[in-house]
Coordinates of N, CA and C in Angstrom, one line a residue:
X1 N 105.6 101.9 92.8 CA 104.3 101.3 92.9 C 103.4 102.1 92.0
X2 N 102.3 101.4 91.5 CA 101.4 101.9 90.5 C 100.0 101.8 90.9
X3 N 99.2 102.9 90.8 CA 97.8 102.8 91.1 C 97.1 101.9 90.1
X4 N 96.2 101.1 90.6 CA 95.4 100.1 89.9 C 96.2 98.8 89.6
X5 N 97.5 98.8 89.9 CA 98.3 97.6 89.7 C 98.7 97.1 91.1
X6 N 99.3 97.9 91.9 CA 99.7 97.5 93.3 C 98.7 97.9 94.4
X7 N 98.0 98.9 94.1 CA 97.0 99.5 95.1 C 95.9 100.2 94.3
X8 N 94.8 100.6 95.0 CA 93.8 101.4 94.4 C 93.6 102.6 95.3
X9 N 93.8 103.8 94.9 CA 93.5 105.0 95.7 C 92.2 105.6 95.2
X10 N 91.3 105.8 96.2 CA 90.0 106.5 95.9 C 90.0 107.7 96.8
X11 N 90.1 108.9 96.1 CA 90.2 110.1 96.9 C 89.0 110.7 97.5
X12 N 87.8 110.2 97.0 CA 86.6 110.8 97.5 C 85.5 109.7 97.7
X13 N 85.3 109.2 98.8 CA 84.3 108.1 99.1 C 83.5 108.4 100.3
X14 N 82.3 107.8 100.3 CA 81.4 107.9 101.4 C 81.5 106.5 102.1
X15 N 81.8 106.4 103.3 CA 81.9 105.2 104.0 C 80.9 105.1 105.1
X16 N 80.5 103.8 105.4 CA 79.7 103.5 106.5 C 80.1 102.2 107.1
X17 N 80.0 102.0 108.4 CA 80.3 100.8 109.1 C 79.4 100.4 110.2
X18 N 79.5 99.2 110.6 CA 78.6 98.7 111.7 C 79.1 99.2 113.1
X19 N 80.3 99.7 113.2 CA 80.8 100.3 114.5 C 80.2 101.7 114.7
X20 N 79.8 102.4 113.7 CA 79.3 103.7 113.8 C 78.0 103.8 113.0
X21 N 77.0 103.2 113.5 CA 75.7 103.1 112.7 C 75.1 104.5 112.5
X22 N 74.7 104.7 111.3 CA 74.1 105.9 110.9 C 75.0 107.1 110.6
X23 N 76.3 106.9 110.7 CA 77.3 107.9 110.4 C 77.9 107.7 109.1
X24 N 77.9 108.7 108.3 CA 78.6 108.7 107.0 C 80.0 109.3 107.2
X25 N 80.9 108.5 106.7 CA 82.3 109.0 106.8 C 82.8 109.5 105.5
X26 N 83.0 110.8 105.4 CA 83.6 111.4 104.2 C 85.1 111.0 104.3
X27 N 85.6 110.3 103.3 CA 87.0 109.8 103.4 C 87.7 109.6 102.1
X28 N 88.9 109.2 102.2 CA 89.7 108.6 101.1 C 89.8 107.1 101.4
X29 N 90.1 106.3 100.4 CA 90.3 104.9 100.7 C 91.5 104.4 99.9
X30 N 92.3 103.6 100.5 CA 93.4 102.9 99.8 C 93.1 101.4 99.9
X31 N 93.1 100.7 98.8 CA 92.8 99.3 98.8 C 94.1 98.6 98.3
X32 N 94.6 97.7 99.1 CA 95.8 96.9 98.7 C 95.3 95.4 98.6
X33 N 96.2 94.5 98.1 CA 95.8 93.1 98.1 C 95.4 92.5 99.5
X34 N 95.9 93.2 100.5 CA 95.7 92.6 101.9 C 94.8 93.4 102.8
X35 N 94.5 94.7 102.5 CA 93.8 95.5 103.3 C 92.9 96.5 102.6
X36 N 91.9 97.0 103.3 CA 91.1 98.2 102.8 C 91.3 99.2 103.9
X37 N 91.8 100.4 103.6 CA 92.0 101.4 104.5 C 91.0 102.6 104.2
X38 N 90.3 103.0 105.3 CA 89.4 104.2 105.1 C 90.0 105.3 106.0
X39 N 90.4 106.4 105.3 CA 91.1 107.5 105.9 C 90.1 108.6 106.0
X40 N 89.5 108.9 107.2 CA 88.5 109.9 107.3 C 88.9 111.3 107.0
X41 N 88.1 112.1 106.3 CA 88.3 113.5 106.0 C 87.6 114.3 107.1
X42 N 86.3 113.9 107.3 CA 85.5 114.5 108.3 C 84.3 113.6 108.6
X43 N 83.9 113.6 109.8 CA 82.7 112.8 110.2 C 82.3 113.2 111.6
X44 N 81.1 113.2 111.9 CA 80.6 113.5 113.2 C 81.1 112.5 114.2
X45 N 81.6 112.9 115.3 CA 82.0 112.0 116.3 C 83.4 111.3 116.1
X46 N 84.2 111.7 115.1 CA 85.5 111.1 114.9 C 86.6 112.1 114.8
X47 N 86.4 113.2 115.5 CA 87.4 114.3 115.4 C 88.7 114.0 115.9
X48 N 88.8 113.1 116.9 CA 90.1 112.7 117.5 C 91.0 112.1 116.4
X49 N 90.6 111.1 115.7 CA 91.4 110.5 114.7 C 91.7 111.5 113.5
X50 N 90.7 112.3 113.1 CA 91.0 113.3 112.1 C 92.0 114.3 112.5
X51 N 92.0 114.7 113.8 CA 93.0 115.6 114.3 C 94.4 114.9 114.3
X52 N 94.4 113.7 114.7 CA 95.7 112.9 114.7 C 96.3 112.9 113.3
X53 N 95.4 112.6 112.3 CA 95.9 112.6 110.9 C 96.5 113.9 110.5
X54 N 95.7 115.0 110.8 CA 96.1 116.3 110.4 C 97.5 116.8 111.0
X55 N 97.9 116.2 112.1 CA 99.1 116.6 112.7 C 100.3 115.7 112.2
X56 N 100.0 114.7 111.4 CA 101.1 113.9 110.8 C 101.8 114.7 109.8
X57 N 103.1 114.5 109.6 CA 104.0 115.3 108.7 C 103.4 115.4 107.3
X58 N 102.9 114.3 106.8 CA 102.5 114.3 105.4 C 101.2 115.1 105.2
X59 N 100.5 115.4 106.2 CA 99.2 116.1 106.1 C 99.2 117.6 106.5
X60 N 100.3 118.0 107.0 CA 100.4 119.4 107.5 C 100.4 120.4 106.2
X61 N 99.6 121.4 106.3 CA 99.5 122.4 105.2 C 98.8 121.9 104.0
X62 N 98.1 120.8 104.1 CA 97.4 120.3 102.9 C 96.1 119.6 103.3
X63 N 95.4 119.1 102.3 CA 94.2 118.3 102.7 C 94.6 116.8 102.8
X64 N 93.6 116.0 103.3 CA 93.8 114.6 103.6 C 94.2 113.9 102.3
X65 N 93.5 114.1 101.2 CA 93.8 113.4 100.0 C 95.3 113.6 99.5
X66 N 95.8 114.8 99.6 CA 97.1 115.0 99.2 C 98.1 114.4 100.2
X67 N 97.8 114.4 101.5 CA 98.6 113.7 102.4 C 98.7 112.2 102.2
X68 N 97.6 111.6 101.8 CA 97.5 110.2 101.5 C 98.4 109.9 100.3
X69 N 98.3 110.7 99.2 CA 99.2 110.6 98.1 C 100.7 110.7 98.4
X70 N 101.0 111.6 99.3 CA 102.4 111.7 99.8 C 102.8 110.4 100.5
X71 N 102.0 109.8 101.3 CA 102.3 108.6 102.0 C 102.5 107.5 101.0
X72 N 101.7 107.4 100.0 CA 101.8 106.4 99.0 C 103.2 106.6 98.2
X73 N 103.5 107.8 97.8 CA 104.7 108.0 97.1 C 106.0 107.8 98.0
X74 N 105.8 107.9 99.3 CA 107.0 107.7 100.2 C 107.2 106.2 100.5
X75 N 106.3 105.4 100.1 CA 106.5 103.9 100.4 C 107.2 103.2 99.3
X76 N 108.1 102.4 99.6 CA 108.9 101.6 98.6 C 108.2 100.4 98.1
X77 N 107.3 99.8 98.9 CA 106.6 98.6 98.5 C 105.3 98.6 99.2
X78 N 104.5 97.6 98.8 CA 103.1 97.5 99.3 C 103.1 97.2 100.8
X79 N 104.1 96.4 101.3 CA 104.1 96.0 102.8 C 104.4 97.3 103.6
X80 N 105.3 98.1 103.1 CA 105.6 99.4 103.8 C 104.4 100.3 103.8
X81 N 103.7 100.4 102.7 CA 102.5 101.2 102.6 C 101.5 100.7 103.6
X82 N 101.2 99.4 103.6 CA 100.2 98.9 104.5 C 100.6 99.2 106.0
X83 N 101.9 99.0 106.3 CA 102.3 99.3 107.7 C 102.2 100.8 108.0
X84 N 102.4 101.7 107.1 CA 102.3 103.1 107.4 C 100.9 103.5 107.6
X85 N 99.9 102.9 106.9 CA 98.5 103.2 107.1 C 98.0 102.6 108.3
X86 N 98.4 101.4 108.7 CA 98.0 100.7 109.9 C 98.5 101.6 111.1
X87 N 99.7 102.1 111.0 CA 100.2 102.9 112.1 C 99.4 104.3 112.2
X88 N 99.2 104.9 111.0 CA 98.5 106.2 111.0 C 97.1 106.0 111.6
X89 N 96.4 105.0 111.3 CA 95.1 104.7 111.7 C 95.0 103.9 113.0
X90 N 96.1 103.8 113.6 CA 96.2 103.1 114.9 C 95.6 101.7 114.9
X91 N 95.6 101.1 113.7 CA 95.1 99.7 113.5 C 93.7 99.6 114.0
X92 N 92.9 100.7 113.9 CA 91.6 100.8 114.4 C 90.6 100.0 113.5
X93 N 89.8 99.1 114.0 CA 89.0 98.3 113.2 C 87.9 99.1 112.5
X94 N 87.7 100.3 112.9 CA 86.7 101.2 112.1 C 87.3 101.7 110.8
X95 N 88.7 101.6 110.7 CA 89.3 102.2 109.5 C 90.2 101.2 108.8
X96 N 90.6 100.1 109.4 CA 91.5 99.1 108.8 C 90.8 97.8 108.7
X97 N 90.7 97.3 107.5 CA 89.9 96.1 107.2 C 90.8 95.0 106.5
X98 N 91.3 94.0 107.2 CA 92.1 93.0 106.7 C 91.3 92.1 105.7
X99 N 91.8 91.8 104.5 CA 91.1 91.0 103.6 C 91.0 89.6 104.1
X100 N 92.0 89.1 104.7 CA 91.9 87.7 105.2 C 90.8 87.4 106.2
X101 N 90.4 88.5 106.9 CA 89.3 88.3 107.9 C 87.9 88.4 107.3
X102 N 87.8 88.8 106.0 CA 86.5 89.0 105.4 C 85.8 87.7 105.1
X103 N 84.5 87.7 105.4 CA 83.7 86.5 105.0 C 83.3 86.7 103.6
X104 N 82.9 88.0 103.2 CA 82.6 88.3 101.8 C 83.0 89.7 101.5
X105 N 83.4 89.9 100.2 CA 83.7 91.3 99.7 C 83.0 91.3 98.4
X106 N 82.1 92.2 98.2 CA 81.3 92.3 96.9 C 81.2 93.8 96.5
X107 N 81.1 93.9 95.2 CA 80.8 95.3 94.6 C 79.4 95.2 94.0
X108 N 78.6 96.1 94.4 CA 77.2 96.2 93.9 C 77.1 97.6 93.3
X109 N 76.1 97.7 92.3 CA 75.9 98.9 91.7 C 74.5 99.3 91.6
X110 N 74.2 100.6 91.6 CA 72.9 101.1 91.4 C 73.0 102.5 90.6
X111 N 72.3 102.5 89.5 CA 72.4 103.7 88.6 C 73.8 104.2 88.3
X112 N 74.7 103.2 88.0 CA 76.0 103.6 87.7 C 77.0 103.8 88.8
X113 N 76.5 103.9 90.0 CA 77.3 104.1 91.2 C 77.6 102.8 91.8
X114 N 78.9 102.6 92.2 CA 79.3 101.3 92.7 C 79.6 101.4 94.2
X115 N 79.3 100.3 95.0 CA 79.6 100.3 96.4 C 80.3 99.0 96.7
X116 N 81.4 99.1 97.4 CA 82.1 97.9 97.9 C 81.6 97.5 99.2
X117 N 81.2 96.3 99.4 CA 80.7 95.8 100.7 C 81.7 94.8 101.3
X118 N 82.2 95.1 102.5 CA 83.1 94.2 103.2 C 82.3 93.7 104.4
X119 N 82.3 92.3 104.5 CA 81.5 91.8 105.6 C 82.4 90.7 106.3
X120 N 82.6 91.0 107.6 CA 83.3 90.0 108.5 C 82.3 89.1 109.1
X121 N 81.2 89.6 109.5 CA 80.1 88.8 110.1 C 78.8 89.7 110.0
X122 N 77.7 89.1 110.4 CA 76.4 89.8 110.3 C 76.5 91.2 111.1
X123 N 77.3 91.2 112.2 CA 77.3 92.4 113.0 C 78.6 93.2 112.8
X124 N 79.4 92.9 111.8 CA 80.7 93.6 111.6 C 80.9 93.7 110.1
X125 N 80.6 94.9 109.6 CA 80.7 95.1 108.1 C 80.9 96.6 107.8
X126 N 81.3 96.9 106.6 CA 81.4 98.3 106.2 C 81.2 98.4 104.7
X127 N 81.0 99.6 104.2 CA 80.8 99.8 102.8 C 81.5 101.1 102.4
X128 N 82.0 101.2 101.2 CA 82.5 102.5 100.7 C 81.9 102.7 99.3
X129 N 81.5 103.9 99.0 CA 81.0 104.3 97.7 C 81.8 105.4 97.1
X130 N 82.6 105.2 96.1 CA 83.3 106.3 95.5 C 82.4 107.2 94.7
X131 N 82.7 108.5 94.7 CA 82.0 109.4 93.9 C 82.5 109.4 92.4
X132 N 81.6 109.2 91.5 CA 82.0 109.2 90.1 C 82.0 107.8 89.5
X133 N 81.4 107.8 88.2 CA 81.3 106.5 87.6 C 82.6 105.9 87.1
X134 N 83.6 106.7 86.7 CA 84.9 106.2 86.3 C 85.6 105.6 87.4
X135 N 85.5 106.2 88.6 CA 86.2 105.6 89.8 C 85.5 104.3 90.1
X136 N 84.2 104.2 90.0 CA 83.4 103.0 90.2 C 83.9 101.9 89.3
X137 N 84.2 102.2 88.1 CA 84.8 101.2 87.2 C 86.1 100.7 87.6
X138 N 87.0 101.6 88.2 CA 88.3 101.2 88.7 C 88.1 100.3 89.9
X139 N 87.1 100.6 90.7 CA 86.8 99.7 91.9 C 86.4 98.3 91.5
X140 N 85.5 98.2 90.5 CA 85.1 96.9 90.0 C 86.3 96.1 89.4
X141 N 87.2 96.8 88.6 CA 88.4 96.2 88.1 C 89.3 95.7 89.2
X142 N 89.5 96.5 90.2 CA 90.3 96.1 91.3 C 89.8 94.9 92.1
X143 N 88.5 94.9 92.3 CA 87.8 93.9 93.0 C 87.9 92.5 92.2
X144 N 87.7 92.6 91.0 CA 87.8 91.4 90.1 C 89.2 90.8 90.1
X145 N 90.2 91.7 90.0 CA 91.6 91.3 89.9 C 92.2 90.9 91.2
X146 N 91.6 91.3 92.4 CA 92.3 91.0 93.6 C 91.4 90.2 94.6
X147 N 90.3 90.8 95.0 CA 89.4 90.3 96.1 C 88.6 89.1 95.6
X148 N 88.1 89.1 94.4 CA 87.3 88.1 93.8 C 88.0 86.7 93.9
X149 N 89.3 86.8 93.6 CA 90.1 85.5 93.7 C 90.2 85.0 95.1
X150 N 90.4 85.9 96.0 CA 90.6 85.5 97.5 C 89.3 84.9 98.0
X151 N 88.1 85.5 97.6 CA 86.8 85.1 98.1 C 86.3 83.9 97.5
X152 N 86.8 83.5 96.3 CA 86.3 82.3 95.6 C 86.6 81.0 96.3

């Protein structure tokens, strides 16, 4: 599997969601044609899942981003990758976002920084903002090639 072709890996993003209002989630994200996964690195009030991730075999002795890369490399195909992330994140709606359930998915920009907005309903939404302009361009490219088609 190849980054930007089969999936998009964002190693440093700031996430927010309607389930945890006012909390910024320092995380990694993996976007596939079927899901958006937000893998928390640290956030106030979410230590249980972060501790669960750190005890997983791929994350021991390293940081979260390297563990995510190991999980990606260990997957034979996109379905296996999606299943491994759903299992890791306990299919928690705060971290696992099915594309088919989205009402809208948009990428917006401000001063070169891009933000992906995923909205299921007025009261159920999330956003991720990668750090760095080059990563923002990758996000736009991924969105146009994958999600824009689904949402049209």
